[in-house]
């Protein structure tokens, strides 16, 4: 069994590696000033959490807390999807959401996941998720108490591909 300090260290390393990976890629050419936001993964995660909690409060659901283990699981999946050019909750031959959460040290009782690609701002991603009934249901489900976010950016022949992964959980 992995100790709590080893799990915390792994999560911190995962978060730092994700920030480094995102900062190593040039920002996409956007019409707005948000292009520099790609260099600040912690700020994007905090902004998504705040936006989710505004919607949850309005729906009468309790607020979510950020969880670095779910961040790590979500980041790993976002990078997998971006690097292989796929869009699925379980990559072929790869672990499912439950296995990804467990390998990041998250002992879960309930899990859900939202995916999005192409959107380039937290506002646009939230708008898309809120207008999709299954994604909205995950966002507002009162069973979930914690959230993690992963964002990957990869250069493609036609520009950039942005992948967002939002993992919800409760222990």
XYZ file of N, CA, C and O in Angstrom:
684
model
N 0.846 -1.188 0.000
C 0.000 0.000 0.000
C 0.886 1.244 0.000
O 1.880 1.310 0.702
N 0.484 2.224 -0.781
C 1.251 3.459 -0.920
C 0.878 4.422 0.206
O -0.299 4.620 0.504
N 1.873 5.012 0.833
C 1.619 5.933 1.940
C 0.994 7.237 1.431
O 1.109 7.580 0.256
N 0.359 7.949 2.351
C -0.253 9.235 2.005
C 0.800 10.209 1.492
O 0.565 10.930 0.528
N 1.988 10.240 2.104
C 3.012 11.187 1.654
C 3.497 10.830 0.254
O 3.742 11.724 -0.552
N 3.597 9.540 -0.050
C 4.003 9.136 -1.404
C 2.936 9.550 -2.411
O 3.245 10.006 -3.512
N 1.668 9.399 -2.045
C 0.569 9.797 -2.939
C 0.588 11.308 -3.172
O 0.417 11.777 -4.287
N 0.774 12.050 -2.088
C 0.813 13.507 -2.199
C 1.990 13.946 -3.074
O 1.846 14.816 -3.929
N 3.147 13.317 -2.864
C 4.321 13.629 -3.671
C 4.039 13.320 -5.143
O 4.325 14.133 -6.020
N 3.430 12.155 -5.426
C 3.113 11.781 -6.809
C 2.154 12.794 -7.429
O 2.316 13.200 -8.572
N 1.151 13.220 -6.664
C 0.201 14.206 -7.175
C 0.878 15.537 -7.463
O 0.603 16.175 -8.475
N 1.781 15.952 -6.572
C 2.498 17.222 -6.781
C 3.380 17.134 -8.015
O 3.426 18.060 -8.823
N 4.061 16.010 -8.175
C 4.912 15.820 -9.355
C 4.061 15.826 -10.617
O 4.416 16.445 -11.618
N 2.906 15.166 -10.570
C 2.009 15.132 -11.727
C 1.555 16.546 -12.092
O 1.571 16.929 -13.255
N 1.184 17.329 -11.092
C 0.724 18.696 -11.345
C 1.844 19.555 -11.920
O 1.640 20.301 -12.881
N 3.052 19.424 -11.363
C 4.187 20.203 -11.880
C 4.542 19.771 -13.295
O 4.828 20.600 -14.149
N 4.498 18.472 -13.555
C 4.807 17.974 -14.898
C 3.773 18.472 -15.904
O 4.111 18.857 -17.027
N 2.513 18.483 -15.496
C 1.456 18.973 -16.386
C 1.657 20.455 -16.688
O 1.518 20.893 -17.835
N 1.991 21.228 -15.664
C 2.230 22.660 -15.875
C 3.421 22.866 -16.807
O 3.393 23.715 -17.695
N 4.477 22.076 -16.614
C 5.642 22.183 -17.486
C 5.274 21.809 -18.919
O 5.640 22.492 -19.866
N 4.518 20.713 -19.077
C 4.135 20.277 -20.416
C 3.344 21.361 -21.132
O 3.602 21.677 -22.291
N 2.377 21.948 -20.440
C 1.565 22.993 -21.065
C 2.396 24.229 -21.378
O 2.213 24.866 -22.403
N 3.338 24.574 -20.506
C 4.136 25.770 -20.754
C 5.163 25.540 -21.857
O 5.655 26.486 -22.448
N 5.479 24.276 -22.155
C 6.454 23.971 -23.202
C 5.853 24.134 -24.594
O 6.578 24.189 -25.580
N 4.519 24.188 -24.690
C 3.858 24.361 -25.979
C 3.463 25.822 -26.154
O 2.972 26.433 -25.221
N 3.630 26.367 -27.346
C 3.158 27.739 -27.564
C 1.643 27.818 -27.403
O 0.952 26.844 -27.665
N 1.185 28.946 -26.979
C -0.252 29.131 -26.818
C -0.936 29.170 -28.177
O -0.349 29.585 -29.167
N -2.201 28.725 -28.241
C -2.921 28.779 -29.512
C -3.203 30.227 -29.900
O -3.283 31.093 -29.046
N -3.347 30.441 -31.181
C -3.695 31.781 -31.652
C -5.184 31.994 -31.402
O -6.014 31.385 -32.051
N -5.512 32.811 -30.439
C -6.898 33.075 -30.080
C -7.241 34.511 -30.435
O -6.372 35.355 -30.574
N -8.529 34.754 -30.544
C -8.981 36.102 -30.860
C -8.933 37.012 -29.642
O -9.025 38.209 -29.766
N -8.837 36.423 -28.452
C -8.878 37.220 -27.231
C -7.546 37.148 -26.505
O -6.663 36.402 -26.852
N -7.461 37.885 -25.416
C -6.261 37.921 -24.592
C -6.040 36.632 -23.812
O -4.995 36.438 -23.242
N -7.014 35.707 -23.799
C -6.896 34.505 -22.982
C -5.774 33.585 -23.436
O -5.495 32.597 -22.778
N -5.108 33.867 -24.544
C -4.072 32.955 -25.022
C -2.991 32.730 -23.972
O -2.440 31.641 -23.882
N -2.702 33.719 -23.144
C -1.689 33.542 -22.110
C -2.176 32.675 -20.962
O -1.373 32.172 -20.188
N -3.488 32.454 -20.858
C -4.025 31.634 -19.784
C -3.507 30.199 -19.850
O -3.506 29.501 -18.853
N -3.092 29.747 -21.001
C -2.622 28.363 -21.134
C -1.368 28.109 -20.318
O -1.019 26.965 -20.054
N -0.700 29.155 -19.894
C 0.507 28.979 -19.103
C 0.201 28.822 -17.616
O 1.102 28.590 -16.836
N -1.042 28.921 -17.226
C -1.395 28.919 -15.812
C -2.451 27.858 -15.516
O -3.619 28.158 -15.296
N -2.039 26.601 -15.501
C -2.946 25.488 -15.242
C -3.642 25.601 -13.879
O -4.854 25.399 -13.810
N -2.935 25.940 -12.797
C -3.640 26.081 -11.512
C -4.753 27.135 -11.553
O -5.816 26.953 -10.969
N -4.523 28.241 -12.267
C -5.562 29.275 -12.360
C -6.763 28.766 -13.148
O -7.912 29.005 -12.782
N -6.522 28.035 -14.238
C -7.629 27.485 -15.024
C -8.433 26.488 -14.196
O -9.664 26.465 -14.264
N -7.741 25.659 -13.427
C -8.438 24.701 -12.564
C -9.299 25.434 -11.540
O -10.454 25.061 -11.299
N -8.738 26.460 -10.916
C -9.486 27.226 -9.913
C -10.681 27.933 -10.543
O -11.764 28.000 -9.943
N -10.501 28.458 -11.749
C -11.614 29.139 -12.422
C -12.740 28.163 -12.745
O -13.916 28.473 -12.537
N -12.401 26.976 -13.236
C -13.444 25.984 -13.522
C -14.167 25.576 -12.246
O -15.399 25.459 -12.240
N -13.426 25.355 -11.174
C -14.047 24.978 -9.910
C -14.999 26.077 -9.434
O -16.130 25.787 -9.017
N -14.579 27.314 -9.525
C -15.442 28.430 -9.114
C -16.705 28.487 -9.971
O -17.814 28.674 -9.442
N -16.557 28.319 -11.269
C -17.722 28.348 -12.167
C -18.671 27.183 -11.878
O -19.897 27.349 -11.886
N -18.115 26.008 -11.630
C -18.946 24.847 -11.288
C -19.707 25.124 -9.996
O -20.909 24.869 -9.899
N -19.018 25.663 -8.999
C -19.668 25.903 -7.713
C -20.745 26.976 -7.774
O -21.731 26.908 -7.036
N -20.619 27.951 -8.668
C -21.695 28.934 -8.870
C -22.947 28.209 -9.366
O -24.058 28.438 -8.864
N -22.780 27.329 -10.332
C -23.921 26.583 -10.890
C -24.508 25.626 -9.854
O -25.726 25.473 -9.768
N -23.640 24.968 -9.090
C -24.125 24.037 -8.064
C -24.913 24.789 -6.988
O -25.968 24.322 -6.542
N -24.410 25.925 -6.583
C -25.104 26.732 -5.569
C -26.501 27.113 -6.083
O -27.486 27.000 -5.358
N -26.581 27.534 -7.333
C -27.866 27.933 -7.911
C -28.840 26.752 -7.988
O -30.050 26.940 -7.909
N -28.302 25.544 -8.120
C -29.141 24.344 -8.211
C -29.399 23.708 -6.848
O -30.078 22.686 -6.756
N -28.837 24.299 -5.777
C -29.035 23.760 -4.441
C -28.120 22.591 -4.091
O -28.361 21.896 -3.106
N -27.074 22.377 -4.879
C -26.122 21.300 -4.592
C -24.954 21.854 -3.785
O -24.593 23.024 -3.932
N -24.337 21.036 -2.952
C -23.194 21.516 -2.163
C -21.992 21.798 -3.063
O -21.847 21.199 -4.132
N -21.116 22.702 -2.626
C -19.943 23.033 -3.447
C -18.950 21.867 -3.489
O -18.910 21.031 -2.590
N -18.173 21.833 -4.547
C -17.103 20.847 -4.695
C -15.806 21.422 -4.167
O -15.605 22.636 -4.160
N -14.907 20.548 -3.768
C -13.552 20.913 -3.371
C -12.592 20.398 -4.434
O -12.839 19.353 -5.039
N -11.509 21.096 -4.651
C -10.470 20.623 -5.567
C -9.756 19.437 -4.930
O -9.584 19.395 -3.704
N -9.365 18.482 -5.748
C -8.603 17.337 -5.250
C -7.433 17.092 -6.207
O -7.654 16.862 -7.400
N -6.208 17.148 -5.683
C -5.020 17.004 -6.536
C -4.924 15.610 -7.145
O -4.377 15.446 -8.232
N -5.460 14.595 -6.468
C -5.431 13.248 -7.040
C -6.340 13.157 -8.252
O -5.979 12.543 -9.267
N -7.506 13.794 -8.186
C -8.389 13.827 -9.356
C -7.798 14.716 -10.449
O -7.950 14.424 -11.635
N -7.106 15.804 -10.051
C -6.390 16.619 -11.041
C -5.397 15.745 -11.812
O -5.290 15.827 -13.028
N -4.663 14.932 -11.078
C -3.641 14.083 -11.687
C -4.274 13.072 -12.646
O -3.798 12.889 -13.772
N -5.354 12.424 -12.217
C -6.040 11.455 -13.075
C -6.582 12.132 -14.331
O -6.452 11.617 -15.442
N -7.180 13.308 -14.155
C -7.744 14.049 -15.291
C -6.640 14.526 -16.233
O -6.774 14.456 -17.459
N -5.534 15.011 -15.674
C -4.431 15.505 -16.501
C -3.821 14.376 -17.323
O -3.549 14.528 -18.513
N -3.619 13.241 -16.690
C -3.065 12.087 -17.398
C -3.955 11.695 -18.576
O -3.478 11.429 -19.677
N -5.278 11.688 -18.347
C -6.208 11.305 -19.421
C -6.243 12.367 -20.524
O -6.261 12.031 -21.709
N -6.233 13.639 -20.143
C -6.230 14.714 -21.149
C -4.998 14.595 -22.047
O -5.092 14.732 -23.274
N -3.850 14.330 -21.456
C -2.618 14.202 -22.242
C -2.659 12.971 -23.151
O -2.184 13.024 -24.286
N -3.236 11.878 -22.653
C -3.377 10.675 -23.488
C -4.264 10.971 -24.685
O -3.920 10.639 -25.828
N -5.420 11.577 -24.438
C -6.346 11.894 -25.528
C -5.704 12.825 -26.544
O -5.824 12.620 -27.764
N -5.017 13.855 -26.048
C -4.388 14.821 -26.953
C -3.278 14.170 -27.764
O -3.189 14.356 -28.973
N -2.425 13.376 -27.115
C -1.293 12.815 -27.853
C -1.694 11.769 -28.871
O -1.041 11.646 -29.890
N -2.751 11.019 -28.598
C -3.173 9.982 -29.548
C -4.264 10.453 -30.500
O -4.707 9.694 -31.349
N -4.720 11.687 -30.339
C -5.734 12.223 -31.240
C -7.069 11.509 -31.130
O -7.783 11.365 -32.121
N -7.405 11.065 -29.920
C -8.673 10.359 -29.710
C -9.541 11.152 -28.746
O -9.078 12.086 -28.094
N -10.807 10.753 -28.667
C -11.754 11.441 -27.800
C -12.699 10.393 -27.217
O -13.693 10.028 -27.838
N -12.348 9.870 -26.059
C -13.120 8.801 -25.442
C -12.843 8.771 -23.942
O -11.795 9.216 -23.492
N -13.775 8.221 -23.201
C -13.576 8.132 -21.755
C -12.572 7.045 -21.384
O -11.944 7.125 -20.336
N -12.415 6.054 -22.235
C -11.425 5.005 -21.988
C -10.640 4.784 -23.272
O -11.195 4.315 -24.273
N -9.362 5.117 -23.239
C -8.508 4.930 -24.418
C -8.349 3.436 -24.680
O -8.321 2.633 -23.748
N -8.247 3.044 -25.946
C -8.067 1.623 -26.265
C -6.857 1.047 -25.527
O -5.755 1.577 -25.610
N -7.106 -0.005 -24.765
C -6.041 -0.637 -24.006
C -5.632 0.132 -22.764
O -4.730 -0.281 -22.036
N -6.277 1.255 -22.516
C -5.911 2.088 -21.368
C -6.850 1.873 -20.206
O -7.880 1.209 -20.325
N -6.522 2.459 -19.064
C -7.366 2.294 -17.882
C -8.660 3.106 -17.979
O -8.702 4.138 -18.639
N -9.699 2.616 -17.320
C -10.941 3.376 -17.257
C -10.827 4.435 -16.161
O -9.816 4.512 -15.464
N -11.868 5.223 -15.999
C -11.845 6.312 -15.020
C -11.550 5.797 -13.612
O -10.733 6.376 -12.895
N -12.189 4.724 -13.216
C -11.972 4.184 -11.876
C -10.521 3.793 -11.647
O -9.938 4.096 -10.597
N -9.926 3.135 -12.626
C -8.522 2.718 -12.502
C -7.593 3.925 -12.499
O -6.611 3.955 -11.746
N -7.896 4.934 -13.321
C -7.057 6.143 -13.332
C -7.110 6.856 -11.983
O -6.094 7.306 -11.453
N -8.316 6.943 -11.402
C -8.459 7.592 -10.098
C -7.709 6.804 -9.022
O -6.981 7.394 -8.213
N -7.865 5.487 -9.024
C -7.169 4.652 -8.034
C -5.652 4.779 -8.167
O -4.933 4.902 -7.178
N -5.149 4.774 -9.410
C -3.696 4.857 -9.591
C -3.148 6.221 -9.174
O -1.963 6.360 -8.903
N -4.010 7.221 -9.093
C -3.602 8.540 -8.605
C -3.772 8.663 -7.094
O -3.550 9.734 -6.532
N -4.222 7.579 -6.457
C -4.364 7.583 -5.004
C -5.732 7.994 -4.506
O -5.908 8.246 -3.319
N -6.726 8.074 -5.384
C -8.070 8.504 -4.984
C -8.925 7.264 -4.719
O -9.250 6.521 -5.645
N -9.280 7.033 -3.464
C -10.129 5.897 -3.072
C -11.584 6.351 -3.186
O -12.120 6.971 -2.277
N -12.218 6.035 -4.277
C -13.513 6.609 -4.611
C -14.689 5.705 -4.247
O -14.573 4.492 -4.234
N -15.832 6.356 -3.998
C -17.112 5.671 -3.830
C -17.991 5.922 -5.052
O -18.798 5.081 -5.425
N -17.825 7.100 -5.685
C -18.584 7.454 -6.892
C -17.702 8.340 -7.770
O -16.920 9.143 -7.258
N -17.826 8.159 -9.086
C -17.024 8.934 -10.045
C -17.856 9.281 -11.269
O -18.772 8.545 -11.632
N -17.495 10.373 -11.912
C -18.065 10.745 -13.210
C -17.019 11.585 -13.930
O -16.086 12.112 -13.309
N -17.211 11.730 -15.238
C -16.217 12.463 -16.024
C -16.895 13.221 -17.156
O -17.802 12.711 -17.802
N -16.435 14.438 -17.368
C -16.831 15.238 -18.528
C -15.605 15.455 -19.396
O -14.513 15.722 -18.888
N -15.796 15.379 -20.703
C -14.739 15.662 -21.673
C -15.192 16.806 -22.574
O -16.385 16.976 -22.817
N -14.230 17.536 -23.092
C -14.526 18.587 -24.069
C -13.262 18.819 -24.877
O -12.159 18.707 -24.354
N -13.436 19.146 -26.130
C -12.298 19.558 -26.938
C -12.688 20.771 -27.771
O -13.848 21.098 -27.895
N -11.698 21.435 -28.284
C -11.822 22.615 -29.134
C -12.010 23.921 -28.364
O -11.470 24.929 -28.751
N -12.812 23.926 -27.306
C -13.041 25.177 -26.570
C -11.726 25.669 -25.983
O -10.898 24.867 -25.553
N -11.532 26.983 -25.964
C -10.238 27.519 -25.531
C -10.284 28.332 -24.238
O -9.251 28.816 -23.799
N -11.464 28.484 -23.633
C -11.547 29.203 -22.366
C -12.418 28.418 -21.392
O -13.279 27.630 -21.795
N -12.202 28.647 -20.104
C -13.026 28.006 -19.078
C -14.494 28.396 -19.255
O -15.386 27.570 -19.089
N -14.741 29.634 -19.621
C -16.116 30.092 -19.833
C -16.797 29.315 -20.958
O -17.937 28.864 -20.823
N -16.098 29.129 -22.074
C -16.675 28.408 -23.214
C -16.912 26.938 -22.882
O -17.931 26.356 -23.276
N -15.984 26.322 -22.157
C -16.138 24.920 -21.771
C -17.341 24.766 -20.850
O -18.173 23.870 -21.031
N -17.453 25.627 -19.864
C -18.594 25.556 -18.945
C -19.905 25.757 -19.682
O -20.881 25.050 -19.425
N -19.948 26.698 -20.603
C -21.156 26.941 -21.379
C -21.555 25.690 -22.159
O -22.724 25.300 -22.179
N -20.588 25.043 -22.792
C -20.875 23.821 -23.562
C -21.363 22.704 -22.640
O -22.347 22.018 -22.951
N -20.695 22.499 -21.509
C -21.113 21.448 -20.582
C -22.501 21.721 -20.015
O -23.308 20.805 -19.868
N -22.800 22.968 -19.711
C -24.104 23.286 -19.140
C -25.242 23.104 -20.139
O -26.389 22.899 -19.741
N -24.947 23.165 -21.429
C -25.978 22.982 -22.454
C -26.068 21.543 -22.953
O -26.801 21.262 -23.894
N -25.340 20.652 -22.314
C -25.387 19.227 -22.634
C -25.968 18.494 -21.429
O -25.351 18.486 -20.364
N -27.165 17.899 -21.564
C -27.797 17.272 -20.388
C -26.920 16.280 -19.618
O -26.861 16.356 -18.382
N -26.183 15.361 -20.261
C -25.368 14.441 -19.446
C -24.227 15.148 -18.705
O -23.925 14.810 -17.553
N -23.612 16.140 -19.350
C -22.529 16.880 -18.698
C -23.075 17.733 -17.547
O -22.481 17.808 -16.466
N -24.192 18.375 -17.798
C -24.826 19.201 -16.762
C -25.193 18.346 -15.550
O -24.985 18.750 -14.405
N -25.711 17.144 -15.816
C -26.076 16.234 -14.725
C -24.849 15.914 -13.856
O -24.929 15.938 -12.635
N -23.716 15.641 -14.489
C -22.491 15.388 -13.722
C -22.092 16.609 -12.888
O -21.718 16.480 -11.724
N -22.147 17.785 -13.510
C -21.758 19.023 -12.820
C -22.586 19.287 -11.571
O -22.069 19.795 -10.574
N -23.864 18.965 -11.642
C -24.780 19.344 -10.569
C -25.121 18.198 -9.621
O -25.851 18.406 -8.647
N -24.619 17.010 -9.865
C -24.953 15.835 -9.049
C -24.468 16.037 -7.607
O -23.263 16.177 -7.369
N -25.391 16.047 -6.633
C -24.992 16.309 -5.250
C -24.175 15.181 -4.612
O -23.596 15.380 -3.543
N -24.112 14.022 -5.259
C -23.293 12.931 -4.706
C -21.808 13.263 -4.727
O -21.044 12.785 -3.906
N -21.384 14.085 -5.678
C -19.962 14.371 -5.820
C -19.540 15.494 -4.888
O -20.240 16.485 -4.725
N -18.366 15.318 -4.290
C -17.859 16.292 -3.319
C -16.537 16.910 -3.743
O -16.107 17.907 -3.175
N -15.881 16.301 -4.747
C -14.559 16.766 -5.172
C -14.462 16.754 -6.688
O -15.191 16.028 -7.366
N -13.519 17.551 -7.197
C -13.353 17.671 -8.642
C -11.876 17.819 -8.982
O -11.113 18.430 -8.233
N -11.505 17.262 -10.113
C -10.168 17.452 -10.661
C -10.283 17.828 -12.126
O -11.244 17.448 -12.805
N -9.302 18.565 -12.629
C -9.334 19.045 -14.007
C -7.994 18.772 -14.678
O -6.944 18.985 -14.082
N -8.074 18.322 -15.918
C -6.881 18.169 -16.741
C -7.096 18.894 -18.062
O -8.194 18.864 -18.618
N -6.060 19.553 -18.544
C -6.134 20.291 -19.812
C -4.864 20.005 -20.587
O -3.762 20.148 -20.060
N -5.025 19.581 -21.829
C -3.855 19.315 -22.673
C -3.998 20.070 -23.983
O -5.095 20.230 -24.521
N -2.877 20.512 -24.469
C -2.801 21.293 -25.702
C -1.758 20.630 -26.579
O -0.648 20.371 -26.144
N -2.132 20.324 -27.813
C -1.177 19.691 -28.716
C -1.273 20.355 -30.089
O -2.361 20.709 -30.547
N -0.126 20.550 -30.697
C -0.089 21.144 -32.033
C -0.425 20.073 -33.054
O 0.093 18.958 -32.986
N -1.311 20.409 -33.973
C -1.668 19.510 -35.068
C -1.417 20.236 -36.385
O -1.105 21.424 -36.390
N -1.571 19.540 -37.490
C -1.321 20.156 -38.794
C -2.189 21.378 -39.028
O -1.753 22.352 -39.626
N -3.419 21.331 -38.544
C -4.363 22.431 -38.776
C -4.408 23.416 -37.615
O -5.355 24.162 -37.493
N -3.443 23.414 -36.734
C -3.445 24.325 -35.593
C -3.254 23.575 -34.296
O -2.377 22.727 -34.192
N -4.110 23.859 -33.323
C -3.996 23.253 -32.008
C -5.246 22.469 -31.668
O -6.337 22.809 -32.088
N -5.048 21.459 -30.856
C -6.158 20.696 -30.292
C -6.083 20.873 -28.782
O -5.039 20.657 -28.174
N -7.201 21.259 -28.186
C -7.291 21.451 -26.747
C -8.245 20.390 -26.203
O -9.341 20.213 -26.722
N -7.808 19.685 -25.176
C -8.638 18.660 -24.548
C -8.808 19.001 -23.069
O -7.828 19.251 -22.379
N -10.056 19.016 -22.628
C -10.394 19.289 -21.236
C -10.994 18.016 -20.641
O -11.864 17.394 -21.246
N -10.552 17.638 -19.456
C -11.120 16.503 -18.726
C -11.478 16.995 -17.327
O -10.664 17.609 -16.651
N -12.692 16.713 -16.926
C -13.197 17.116 -15.615
C -13.665 15.845 -14.906
O -14.570 15.170 -15.379
N -12.984 15.495 -13.810
C -13.343 14.297 -13.047
C -14.020 14.695 -11.743
O -13.525 15.576 -11.024
N -15.138 14.040 -11.454
C -15.893 14.274 -10.229
C -15.795 13.024 -9.369
O -15.821 11.913 -9.890
N -15.720 13.204 -8.057
C -15.671 12.031 -7.193
C -16.181 12.312 -5.806
O -16.375 13.462 -5.396
N -16.420 11.224 -5.109
C -16.701 11.274 -3.675
C -16.086 10.027 -3.064
O -15.969 8.996 -3.716
N -15.658 10.183 -1.808
C -15.013 9.065 -1.110
C -15.873 8.592 0.034
O -16.755 9.249 0.490
